[in-house]
Amino acid sequence: MRTPIIAGNWKMNKTLPESVAFVEELAKALAPYSTVERVVAPTFVSLAAVSSVLANTEIAVSSQNVHWEDSGAYTSEVAPVMIQDLVEYAIIGHSECRAYLNETDEKVNKKAKAALAHGIKPIIAVGESLEQNEAGETTSFVGGQVRAALDGIPAEDMPKVVIAYEPIWAIGTGKSASGEIAQNIIGGTIRSVLIDLYGDAVAQQVRIQYGGSVKPNNMEEYMSQPDVDGALVGGASLKVDAFTDLVRIAAEVKGS
Ligand code: PEP
C-alpha cells in the first residue's frame, strides 16, 4: 500500500521570518497525522531555517527546484550538493518553471537523476495546457513527459520518485479537474506508462499526486480515487488551517 503524500509548494511566498513562524505552527497542527507523509517546499532562502525547525518532526522539507550540476557558472541556480542535507525532496518540472524558466523535458530528466544521485527524492510535475487538453492530446503529452523525465532512471530508484499530475489549466485558477479526470490520467495514463517502463510491481509502488486548485472542499473527491496518492498544493498550503484540513482528509480517506 502506498503512503499518501501531501506536499505544500509555497512558490514565491513567505519571507524568512514568516516561513519560520509558519512551520512552527504547522508542525504542531500536522503532528497527529502520521499516516500521511507531510512535506513543505519553501523558497531557497528559507530552506535551512525551515529544515532546522522541522528537524525533530516528521514533516519533510522539499526545495522547489534544483540544478543538475554540483557547481559552476550557473548564476542563480542551486546545486543538489548544496541542499542535500536540508531537504528530503525536490520539486522538479513544475509548470511555472517549465513556462518561465525554460525547464525542458531534458532538463527535468537531468535534474531528477542528479537529485537521486544526491539522496534527494524528486517530485516530478507533469501536466498539459488547456489547448492540449481541448485538442485531446492529454494522454500523449503527459505520457511523453513522464517517459522523458524518467529516461535512464533505474527501477530500484522508482520507489523514491513521486509524480505530480498537475493540469496547467487547473493551477492557481480555481478550476480543478474532477476526481474522475484525475483518476483517468493518473491511473490510466501515468501508471500505465510506469507499468510499461518498469513492470507492474514497481509501478504500483510509485506515488502519484494530483495538483491544481486542491482545497479542503474537493480533497475528499481526489483522495477517494484509487490511483491518487496525495496532492501537490499551492495556494491552500499557505494557511495552516487549510493545509492541515487537506492532510486530515487524506488521513481519513487513505491513512490506514
Ligand atoms: C502548485 O503550485 O503546484 C499548485 C497546484 O497550485 P494551486 O494549488 O494553487 O493550484
PDB file of C-alpha atoms in Angstrom, residues 66-74 77-82 110-111 114-115 118:
ATOM      1  CA  VAL A  66      17.363  22.061  -8.107  1.00  0.00           C
ATOM      2  CA  HIS A  67      20.115  22.182 -10.735  1.00  0.00           C
ATOM      3  CA  TRP A  68      21.855  19.077 -12.061  1.00  0.00           C
ATOM      4  CA  GLU A  69      25.488  20.191 -11.768  1.00  0.00           C
ATOM      5  CA  ASP A  70      27.442  20.216  -8.497  1.00  0.00           C
ATOM      6  CA  SER A  71      28.959  23.660  -9.140  1.00  0.00           C
ATOM      7  CA  GLY A  72      29.840  26.013 -11.967  1.00  0.00           C
ATOM      8  CA  ALA A  73      28.892  29.095 -13.925  1.00  0.00           C
ATOM      9  CA  TYR A  74      25.140  28.835 -13.472  1.00  0.00           C
ATOM     10  CA  GLU A  77      20.990  28.191  -9.625  1.00  0.00           C
ATOM     11  CA  VAL A  78      21.301  25.873  -6.616  1.00  0.00           C
ATOM     12  CA  ALA A  79      23.142  22.539  -6.783  1.00  0.00           C
ATOM     13  CA  PRO A  80      21.869  19.304  -5.249  1.00  0.00           C
ATOM     14  CA  VAL A  81      25.009  19.053  -3.114  1.00  0.00           C
ATOM     15  CA  MET A  82      24.111  22.412  -1.518  1.00  0.00           C
ATOM     16  CA  LYS A 110      18.892  15.626 -15.699  1.00  0.00           C
ATOM     17  CA  LYS A 111      17.606  17.237 -12.501  1.00  0.00           C
ATOM     18  CA  ALA A 114      21.079  14.448 -10.134  1.00  0.00           C
ATOM     19  CA  ALA A 115      18.652  14.692  -7.223  1.00  0.00           C
ATOM     20  CA  HIS A 118      22.444  13.039  -4.011  1.00  0.00           C
TER      21      HIS A 118
END
